[in-house]
Coordinates of C-alpha atoms in Angstrom, one line a residue:
M1 CA 0.2 -0.1 0.5
S2 CA 1.1 3.4 -0.9
D3 CA 0.6 7.2 -0.2
L4 CA 2.0 10.1 -2.1
T5 CA 2.1 13.3 -1.3
A6 CA 4.0 16.3 -3.7
S7 CA 4.3 20.0 -4.7
V8 CA 3.7 22.1 -8.0
L9 CA 5.8 24.7 -7.8
E10 CA 5.2 27.0 -11.2
T11 CA 8.9 28.2 -12.9
K12 CA 9.4 30.7 -15.0
N13 CA 9.0 28.5 -17.7
G14 CA 6.4 25.7 -16.6
F15 CA 6.0 23.3 -13.3
H16 CA 8.1 21.5 -11.1
V17 CA 6.5 18.4 -9.4
D18 CA 7.4 17.2 -6.1
G19 CA 6.3 13.5 -5.3
Y20 CA 6.8 11.0 -2.8
E21 CA 5.6 7.8 -1.9
K22 CA 5.5 6.5 1.1
I23 CA 5.3 2.1 0.9
S24 CA 4.3 0.1 3.6
Y25 CA 3.5 -3.8 3.5
D26 CA 3.8 -6.4 6.0
F27 CA 5.3 -9.6 6.6
T28 CA 3.3 -12.1 8.9
F29 CA 5.4 -15.6 9.9
L30 CA 1.9 -17.4 10.1
D31 CA 2.5 -21.7 10.4
G32 CA -0.6 -22.8 8.8
V33 CA -2.1 -20.3 6.9
F34 CA -4.8 -22.4 5.6
D35 CA -5.9 -23.6 8.8
T36 CA -9.3 -22.6 10.3
K37 CA -8.2 -21.7 13.2
N38 CA -5.5 -18.7 11.8
R39 CA -8.1 -16.0 10.7
Q40 CA -5.2 -13.1 10.0
L41 CA -5.9 -13.9 5.7
A42 CA -9.2 -14.8 6.1
E43 CA -9.9 -10.9 7.8
C44 CA -8.1 -9.6 5.4
Y45 CA -11.2 -10.0 2.3
Q46 CA -14.2 -10.2 5.0
R47 CA -14.6 -6.7 3.8
W48 CA -15.1 -8.5 0.3
G49 CA -16.8 -11.7 0.9
R50 CA -15.1 -13.5 -1.7
V51 CA -12.0 -14.3 -2.5
L52 CA -9.6 -14.8 -6.4
A53 CA -7.3 -16.9 -6.1
V54 CA -4.7 -17.3 -8.4
T55 CA -2.4 -20.5 -7.9
D56 CA -0.2 -23.3 -9.8
M57 CA -2.0 -26.6 -10.4
N58 CA 0.9 -28.7 -8.2
V59 CA -0.2 -26.1 -5.3
Y60 CA -4.0 -26.1 -5.7
N61 CA -4.0 -30.0 -6.3
M62 CA -2.0 -31.0 -2.9
Y63 CA -3.9 -27.9 -1.3
G64 CA -6.3 -26.8 -2.9
E65 CA -9.4 -29.0 -0.7
Q66 CA -8.0 -26.8 2.4
M67 CA -8.2 -23.6 1.4
E68 CA -11.4 -24.8 -0.2
K69 CA -12.1 -25.8 3.6
Y70 CA -10.9 -22.7 5.1
F71 CA -12.4 -19.9 3.0
E72 CA -15.9 -21.9 3.5
H73 CA -15.7 -22.1 7.7
Y74 CA -15.8 -17.8 7.2
N75 CA -18.5 -17.3 5.1
L76 CA -16.0 -16.0 1.9
E77 CA -17.1 -17.4 -1.8
L78 CA -13.7 -18.7 -3.5
K79 CA -12.5 -18.8 -6.8
V80 CA -9.3 -20.5 -8.1
H81 CA -7.8 -19.4 -11.1
K82 CA -5.7 -22.4 -11.5
T83 CA -2.5 -22.3 -14.3
K84 CA 0.7 -23.9 -14.9
I85 CA 3.7 -21.0 -14.9
G86 CA 6.9 -21.7 -14.7
E87 CA 9.8 -20.1 -17.2
K88 CA 8.6 -21.3 -19.7
A89 CA 5.0 -20.5 -19.4
K90 CA 6.7 -16.9 -17.6
T91 CA 5.5 -14.8 -20.5
I92 CA 2.7 -12.6 -21.6
P93 CA -0.4 -15.5 -22.6
T94 CA 0.1 -16.6 -18.9
F95 CA -0.6 -13.1 -17.7
L96 CA -3.4 -11.7 -19.6
S97 CA -5.0 -15.5 -18.4
I98 CA -4.7 -14.1 -15.0
V99 CA -6.2 -10.6 -16.8
D100 CA -8.9 -12.3 -17.9
S101 CA -9.7 -14.1 -14.9
M102 CA -9.5 -10.9 -13.2
T103 CA -11.9 -9.2 -15.5
E104 CA -14.8 -12.5 -15.3
F105 CA -14.2 -12.5 -11.3
G106 CA -15.4 -8.3 -11.6
I107 CA -12.5 -7.4 -9.5
Y108 CA -12.8 -4.0 -7.1
R109 CA -9.5 -1.5 -7.6
K110 CA -9.2 -2.1 -3.7
E111 CA -9.9 -5.7 -3.8
P112 CA -6.1 -8.0 -3.3
V113 CA -6.3 -10.6 -5.5
L114 CA -4.5 -13.6 -3.4
V115 CA -1.3 -15.2 -4.6
V116 CA -0.9 -19.1 -3.7
G117 CA 2.3 -20.4 -4.9
G118 CA 6.0 -19.7 -5.1
G119 CA 8.5 -17.3 -7.2
L120 CA 7.1 -17.2 -10.1
V121 CA 3.2 -17.9 -9.6
T122 CA 4.3 -14.7 -7.4
D123 CA 5.7 -12.5 -10.3
V124 CA 3.7 -13.3 -13.6
A125 CA 0.0 -12.9 -11.3
G126 CA 1.8 -9.5 -9.4
F127 CA 2.5 -8.5 -12.7
A128 CA -1.1 -9.1 -13.8
C129 CA -2.3 -6.9 -10.5
A130 CA 0.1 -4.3 -11.4
A131 CA -0.8 -3.8 -14.3
Y132 CA -4.7 -4.1 -14.4
R133 CA -6.4 -0.7 -13.4
R134 CA -2.5 0.4 -13.4
N135 CA -2.8 -0.9 -9.7
T136 CA -4.5 -3.5 -8.0
N137 CA -3.7 -4.9 -4.8
F138 CA -2.5 -8.8 -4.1
I139 CA -2.1 -10.5 -0.9
R140 CA 1.0 -13.2 -1.3
V141 CA 1.5 -16.6 0.1
P142 CA 4.7 -17.7 -1.7
T143 CA 4.9 -21.7 -0.9
T144 CA 8.5 -22.6 -2.0
V145 CA 11.8 -21.6 -0.6
I146 CA 12.9 -18.7 -3.5
G147 CA 9.2 -17.5 -2.8
L148 CA 9.7 -17.3 0.6
I149 CA 13.1 -16.4 1.0
D150 CA 13.7 -13.6 -2.5
A151 CA 10.7 -13.6 -4.6
S152 CA 8.4 -12.4 -1.0
V153 CA 10.9 -9.7 -0.2
S154 CA 11.2 -7.4 -3.1
I155 CA 8.4 -5.7 -5.4
K156 CA 9.5 -6.2 -8.3
V157 CA 6.5 -8.8 -10.6
A158 CA 7.9 -9.7 -13.8
V159 CA 7.7 -12.0 -17.3
N160 CA 10.3 -12.9 -19.8
Y161 CA 10.2 -11.9 -22.6
G162 CA 13.2 -12.8 -26.0
N163 CA 15.9 -15.1 -24.1
Y164 CA 16.1 -12.7 -21.0
K165 CA 14.1 -13.2 -17.9
N166 CA 12.1 -10.5 -16.3
R167 CA 12.2 -8.1 -18.9
L168 CA 9.0 -7.1 -19.1
G169 CA 7.7 -6.1 -15.0
A170 CA 7.0 -3.1 -12.5
Y171 CA 7.4 -2.6 -8.9
H172 CA 3.5 -3.0 -7.0
A173 CA 4.4 -3.6 -3.5
P174 CA 2.2 -6.4 -2.0
M175 CA -0.8 -5.1 0.6
H176 CA 0.8 -8.4 2.7
T177 CA 2.8 -11.6 2.6
F178 CA 2.3 -14.7 4.8
L179 CA 5.4 -16.3 5.1
D180 CA 4.3 -20.4 6.1
F181 CA 7.4 -22.0 6.0
T182 CA 5.1 -25.6 6.7
F183 CA 4.3 -26.2 3.0
L184 CA 8.2 -26.9 2.8
R185 CA 7.2 -30.2 4.0
S186 CA 5.7 -31.0 1.2
L187 CA 8.3 -29.4 -1.0
P188 CA 10.7 -31.7 -3.3
V189 CA 14.6 -31.9 -2.0
A190 CA 14.8 -30.5 -5.9
Q191 CA 13.5 -27.7 -5.1
I192 CA 15.2 -27.0 -1.7
R193 CA 18.0 -27.3 -3.0
N194 CA 16.9 -24.7 -5.9
G195 CA 16.1 -22.0 -3.0
F196 CA 19.4 -23.1 -1.0
A197 CA 20.9 -20.3 -3.3
E198 CA 19.6 -18.1 -2.6
L199 CA 20.5 -18.3 1.2
I200 CA 24.0 -18.6 0.0
K201 CA 24.2 -15.7 -2.4
I202 CA 22.5 -13.1 1.1
S203 CA 25.4 -14.8 3.4
S204 CA 28.0 -14.4 1.8
C205 CA 28.0 -11.1 0.6
S206 CA 26.4 -9.4 4.0
H207 CA 25.4 -12.1 6.9
L208 CA 28.6 -14.4 7.5
A209 CA 26.7 -15.4 10.7
T210 CA 24.1 -17.2 8.5
F211 CA 26.5 -18.4 6.3
D212 CA 28.0 -20.3 8.8
L213 CA 24.6 -21.6 9.8
L214 CA 24.3 -23.0 6.1
D215 CA 27.0 -24.8 6.4
K216 CA 26.9 -26.3 9.3
Y217 CA 23.7 -27.3 8.5
C218 CA 23.8 -27.6 4.7
E219 CA 22.4 -31.2 3.7
Q220 CA 19.7 -31.7 7.2
L221 CA 18.1 -27.9 6.3
I222 CA 17.6 -29.7 2.6
N223 CA 17.0 -33.3 3.3
T224 CA 14.9 -32.5 6.3
G225 CA 12.3 -29.6 4.3
F226 CA 14.9 -26.5 6.4
G227 CA 13.7 -28.7 9.4
R228 CA 10.2 -28.9 8.4
A229 CA 9.8 -32.2 8.4
D230 CA 8.7 -34.5 10.8
G231 CA 11.6 -36.2 12.3
A232 CA 14.0 -33.0 11.9
P233 CA 15.9 -32.8 14.7
N234 CA 15.5 -29.9 17.1
E235 CA 18.0 -28.1 16.2
V236 CA 17.9 -27.7 12.8
R237 CA 14.3 -26.9 12.9
S238 CA 15.8 -24.0 15.1
A239 CA 18.4 -23.3 13.0
A240 CA 16.7 -23.3 9.8
D241 CA 14.2 -20.7 11.7
K242 CA 16.8 -19.0 12.4
I243 CA 18.8 -18.9 9.0
N244 CA 15.3 -17.8 7.6
R245 CA 14.4 -15.3 9.5
E246 CA 18.0 -13.9 9.3
G247 CA 18.0 -13.6 5.6
I248 CA 14.9 -12.1 5.2
H249 CA 15.8 -9.2 7.6
E250 CA 19.1 -8.9 5.7
M251 CA 17.2 -7.8 2.4
L252 CA 14.7 -6.3 3.3
K253 CA 17.1 -4.7 5.1
L254 CA 19.1 -4.4 1.7
E255 CA 15.9 -3.8 -0.7
T256 CA 13.7 -1.2 1.0
P257 CA 16.5 2.1 0.5
N258 CA 16.4 1.3 -2.6
L259 CA 12.2 0.0 -3.9
H260 CA 12.3 1.0 -7.5
E261 CA 16.1 0.0 -7.8
I262 CA 17.4 3.4 -8.1
G263 CA 20.7 2.0 -7.4
L264 CA 22.3 0.4 -9.0
D265 CA 25.1 -1.1 -6.6
R266 CA 23.0 -3.3 -5.1
V267 CA 23.9 -6.5 -3.2
I268 CA 21.6 -9.4 -3.6
A269 CA 22.5 -9.1 -7.2
Y270 CA 25.1 -11.3 -6.4
G271 CA 25.1 -14.2 -8.7
H272 CA 22.8 -12.2 -11.5
T273 CA 25.2 -11.0 -13.7
W274 CA 25.4 -13.6 -16.5
S275 CA 22.6 -16.0 -15.0
P276 CA 19.7 -13.9 -16.5
L277 CA 21.1 -15.5 -20.1
H278 CA 22.6 -18.5 -18.9
E279 CA 19.9 -19.4 -17.8
L280 CA 16.8 -19.5 -20.4
V281 CA 20.0 -21.1 -22.5
P282 CA 20.5 -24.7 -21.7
E283 CA 17.8 -26.8 -24.1
T284 CA 16.1 -27.7 -20.4
P285 CA 16.5 -24.2 -18.6
L286 CA 18.3 -24.1 -15.6
R287 CA 16.9 -23.9 -12.0
H288 CA 17.0 -20.7 -11.1
G289 CA 18.7 -21.7 -8.0
H290 CA 21.3 -23.6 -9.8
A291 CA 22.5 -20.6 -12.4
I292 CA 22.8 -17.9 -9.9
S293 CA 25.0 -20.4 -8.1
I294 CA 27.1 -20.7 -11.6
D295 CA 27.3 -17.5 -11.1
M296 CA 28.8 -16.7 -7.5
A297 CA 30.6 -19.3 -8.5
Y298 CA 32.5 -17.8 -11.1
S299 CA 32.6 -14.8 -9.9
A300 CA 33.6 -15.9 -6.3
T301 CA 37.1 -17.0 -8.6
L302 CA 37.0 -13.9 -10.1
A303 CA 37.4 -12.0 -6.7
N304 CA 39.7 -14.4 -5.8
S305 CA 41.8 -14.0 -8.9
R306 CA 42.3 -10.7 -7.6
K307 CA 43.1 -11.1 -4.6
L308 CA 39.8 -10.1 -2.9
L309 CA 38.7 -13.4 -1.7
S310 CA 41.4 -15.8 0.3
D311 CA 41.9 -19.1 -1.1
E312 CA 40.7 -20.0 2.2
E313 CA 37.4 -18.6 1.8
H314 CA 37.2 -18.9 -2.6
H315 CA 37.4 -22.9 -1.3
R316 CA 35.1 -22.7 1.3
L317 CA 32.2 -21.4 -0.5
L318 CA 32.9 -23.4 -3.9
R319 CA 32.1 -26.7 -1.0
L320 CA 29.3 -25.4 0.1
F321 CA 27.7 -24.9 -3.4
S322 CA 28.9 -28.6 -3.9
R323 CA 27.5 -30.0 -0.9
A324 CA 24.3 -28.7 -1.7
G325 CA 24.5 -30.1 -5.0
L326 CA 24.4 -26.8 -6.4
S327 CA 26.0 -26.2 -10.1
M328 CA 29.0 -23.8 -10.1
D329 CA 29.9 -24.6 -14.4
H330 CA 27.7 -25.9 -17.1
P331 CA 29.2 -26.8 -21.2
Q332 CA 27.3 -23.3 -22.2
F333 CA 28.8 -21.4 -19.8
D334 CA 31.2 -20.2 -21.9
E335 CA 33.1 -17.0 -23.5
D336 CA 30.3 -16.2 -26.3
I337 CA 27.8 -16.6 -22.8
L338 CA 29.3 -14.4 -21.2
D339 CA 30.0 -12.0 -23.5
K340 CA 26.4 -11.7 -24.5
G341 CA 25.7 -11.5 -21.2
T342 CA 27.8 -8.3 -19.3
Q343 CA 26.5 -7.0 -22.4
A344 CA 23.1 -7.5 -21.8
I345 CA 24.1 -6.4 -18.1
L346 CA 25.3 -3.0 -19.2
K347 CA 22.0 -2.0 -20.3
T348 CA 20.1 -2.7 -17.0
R349 CA 23.1 -1.3 -15.0
D350 CA 23.4 2.0 -17.1
G351 CA 26.5 1.2 -19.1
K352 CA 28.4 -0.2 -15.8
L353 CA 28.6 -3.6 -14.7
R354 CA 28.5 -3.4 -11.1
A355 CA 29.4 -6.9 -10.1
A356 CA 28.9 -8.4 -6.6
V357 CA 31.3 -10.1 -5.4
P358 CA 32.1 -11.0 -1.9
N359 CA 34.8 -8.7 -0.8
P360 CA 36.0 -10.7 2.2
L361 CA 33.9 -13.6 3.2
G362 CA 29.6 -11.8 4.7
S363 CA 30.6 -8.2 2.5
C364 CA 30.5 -7.2 -0.6
T365 CA 32.4 -5.0 -3.0
F366 CA 31.5 -3.8 -6.8
L367 CA 33.5 -4.6 -10.4
N368 CA 33.6 -2.5 -12.7
D369 CA 36.7 -1.9 -14.6
V370 CA 37.0 -6.1 -16.1
S371 CA 38.4 -6.2 -19.0
L372 CA 37.0 -9.2 -21.4
D373 CA 40.3 -11.1 -21.3
E374 CA 40.2 -10.6 -17.6
L375 CA 36.0 -12.0 -17.6
H376 CA 37.8 -15.1 -20.3
G377 CA 41.4 -15.4 -18.0
A378 CA 38.9 -16.2 -14.5
L379 CA 36.1 -18.5 -17.1
R380 CA 39.1 -20.4 -17.6
R381 CA 40.1 -20.3 -14.5
H382 CA 37.2 -21.6 -12.7
K383 CA 36.5 -24.6 -15.1
E384 CA 40.0 -26.3 -14.4
I385 CA 38.9 -25.6 -11.1
M386 CA 35.7 -27.0 -11.5
K387 CA 37.7 -30.9 -11.9
E388 CA 38.7 -30.9 -8.3
Y389 CA 35.0 -31.1 -7.9
P390 CA 32.4 -33.7 -7.9
R391 CA 30.3 -34.0 -10.9
N392 CA 32.9 -31.1 -12.7
G393 CA 31.0 -28.9 -10.8
E394 CA 27.9 -29.9 -12.2
G395 CA 24.9 -29.7 -10.3
L396 CA 22.3 -32.4 -9.3
E397 CA 18.6 -32.0 -10.7
A398 CA 19.5 -28.9 -12.4
F399 CA 16.5 -29.0 -14.2
V400 CA 13.6 -27.6 -14.3
D401 CA 10.7 -30.3 -14.7
A402 CA 7.4 -30.9 -12.9
S403 CA 7.7 -29.9 -10.1
D404 CA 8.5 -26.4 -11.0
T405 CA 4.6 -26.3 -12.8
G406 CA 6.2 -25.3 -16.6
Y407 CA 5.3 -27.5 -19.9
T408 CA 7.9 -29.6 -19.3
E409 CA 6.1 -32.0 -21.6
N410 CA 4.0 -30.1 -24.9
N411 CA 1.0 -30.0 -23.5
E412 CA -1.2 -28.3 -26.4
Q413 CA -4.3 -28.0 -24.7
E414 CA -2.9 -26.1 -22.6
V415 CA -0.9 -23.4 -24.5
E416 CA -4.1 -23.1 -26.9
A417 CA -5.5 -22.0 -23.8
L418 CA -3.1 -19.6 -22.9
E419 CA -3.1 -18.5 -26.9
A420 CA -6.7 -18.4 -26.3
A421 CA -6.7 -15.5 -24.1
A422 CA -4.3 -13.5 -25.4
A423 CA -6.0 -13.7 -29.0
K424 CA -9.3 -12.6 -27.1
A425 CA -7.8 -9.5 -25.0
G426 CA -6.1 -8.6 -28.9
N427 CA -9.2 -8.7 -30.3
L428 CA -11.3 -6.4 -27.7
N429 CA -7.6 -4.3 -27.5
G430 CA -7.6 -4.0 -31.3
S431 CA -8.9 -5.9 -33.9
M432 CA -12.6 -4.7 -32.8
N433 CA -11.5 -0.8 -33.3
G434 CA -10.0 -0.9 -36.7
N435 CA -6.9 -0.7 -35.5
G436 CA -5.7 -3.6 -35.7
V437 CA -4.6 -6.6 -33.9
V438 CA -2.3 -5.6 -30.4
H439 CA -0.2 -7.9 -28.9
G440 CA -0.5 -10.1 -32.5
G441 CA 2.3 -9.9 -34.1
H442 CA 0.2 -9.5 -37.4
V443 CA -1.1 -6.2 -37.9
V444 CA -0.8 -3.2 -35.6
N445 CA -2.6 -0.1 -36.4
G446 CA -3.1 -1.2 -39.8
H447 CA 0.0 -2.2 -41.8
A448 CA 2.1 -5.8 -41.1
D449 CA 4.2 -6.0 -37.9
G450 CA 7.5 -6.9 -39.1
V451 CA 8.0 -8.5 -42.8
N452 CA 6.0 -11.2 -43.9
G453 CA 4.4 -11.5 -40.4
L454 CA 7.7 -11.8 -38.9
T455 CA 7.7 -9.5 -35.5
N456 CA 11.0 -9.0 -34.0
G457 CA 12.2 -11.6 -36.7
V458 CA 10.3 -14.1 -34.7
A459 CA 7.7 -15.9 -36.7
E460 CA 4.7 -16.1 -34.3
K461 CA 1.3 -16.3 -34.1
L462 CA 0.8 -14.4 -30.3
A463 CA 2.9 -12.1 -28.2
N464 CA 5.4 -14.4 -26.9
G465 CA 4.1 -17.1 -29.1
S466 CA 2.3 -19.1 -31.7
A467 CA 0.6 -22.2 -31.9
K468 CA 1.3 -25.6 -31.1
G469 CA 3.7 -25.1 -28.2
L470 CA 5.8 -22.5 -28.8
T471 CA 6.5 -20.0 -26.4
N472 CA 8.5 -16.7 -26.5
G473 CA 10.7 -18.5 -29.2
V474 CA 11.4 -20.0 -32.8
N475 CA 11.1 -22.5 -34.7
G476 CA 10.1 -24.8 -31.7
F477 CA 12.4 -23.4 -29.1
T478 CA 10.8 -22.0 -26.0
N479 CA 12.8 -19.3 -24.0
G480 CA 16.0 -20.1 -26.1
A481 CA 15.4 -24.4 -25.5
K482 CA 13.2 -27.0 -27.6
A483 CA 9.7 -26.8 -26.5

């Protein structure tokens, strides 16, 4: 929620506006958010008497019945928009399908949409809320480690476009975020590992005490769902609760002075210099945690080459990645991807690299004066170092699968349903008023969009997608990967 104060001053040639927006929102740690004994979430919807929830199919299959009983208990009518949202489907058609559900529900401007799921779900649904009437409220209930630890902290919401993550998006704060770590009981180990990377990120650059706990309890944390699994030792549960709370608190302290990323030197961007491009390069995309781990491990080698990180700290960090089963290298993380990723991030970061690296472990510095020769040399050295580690530095279960709720299988019916939503939106906003098909890739304002039906050089029927399983890609490729 936000409040805005502003002043308007008359100048010689016009006016000058100063606006200051206060953004306030809450986090509540609450085990059993859908337990009928806990009325906190229901109270957010009493005024409206109903709830529109957006969630993914996996979460609904596991918790849908509990959600329905919870809202029925509080006499709240529930409508659920169920979707599959993975990196392959984190696209405009998915975004539009959520928008259509909001229209059909008749959402009021201040009525909050309930978003339940991992970081991908909260990203896309949050962007739909940001765009709908330019500002529709939402409440987050994250269900994965990444969702709880990382995505819940930021107010960034987005979809992928082209071969780039989060290319289209907004800054849009939720009204409230409920943090329920009991969801981790049912989360696959691969997803626990995936989120573990985000905790290494923040702790290695900003909170050494948390890094020490991750290092001490690594395998136990991953194998017990951060101490939430039945039979988990109390010591592990206690350590996990401390890690989670302090990790979230540290990220909030770093993020809240810079919610709109006006400052581009960001500690929490460690691991996010080359990964935004590399994550989507493999035929099956890397899980986010593995992509940023490759970036972090390579960045640590770069820092070590500059004597910013000692040999002992360097290998301590690499050993933690390895013990966690996280990726530190990949055959397609090569000089070409390094060069392309560098060029892309320079645009994002206003012409400077701003590569966050630990210096020393638990603190952070930013690198700007790195030549391509130095980057390439560090990469060659990094790949030699990886030969000393299990699997040559490759991770366990590093690539997306059905647990990521993405289109790992080509489900033609679901893709066509998303495209129908996009086509419907295009008709409503373009063809019917004679201006052509908005987002259609064929005609905009009555003129051909591109050459011979090509949009940005990509043959497609819809924005970010085309029929028969093509989403955001060319010739059967999805975000650079074969659909």
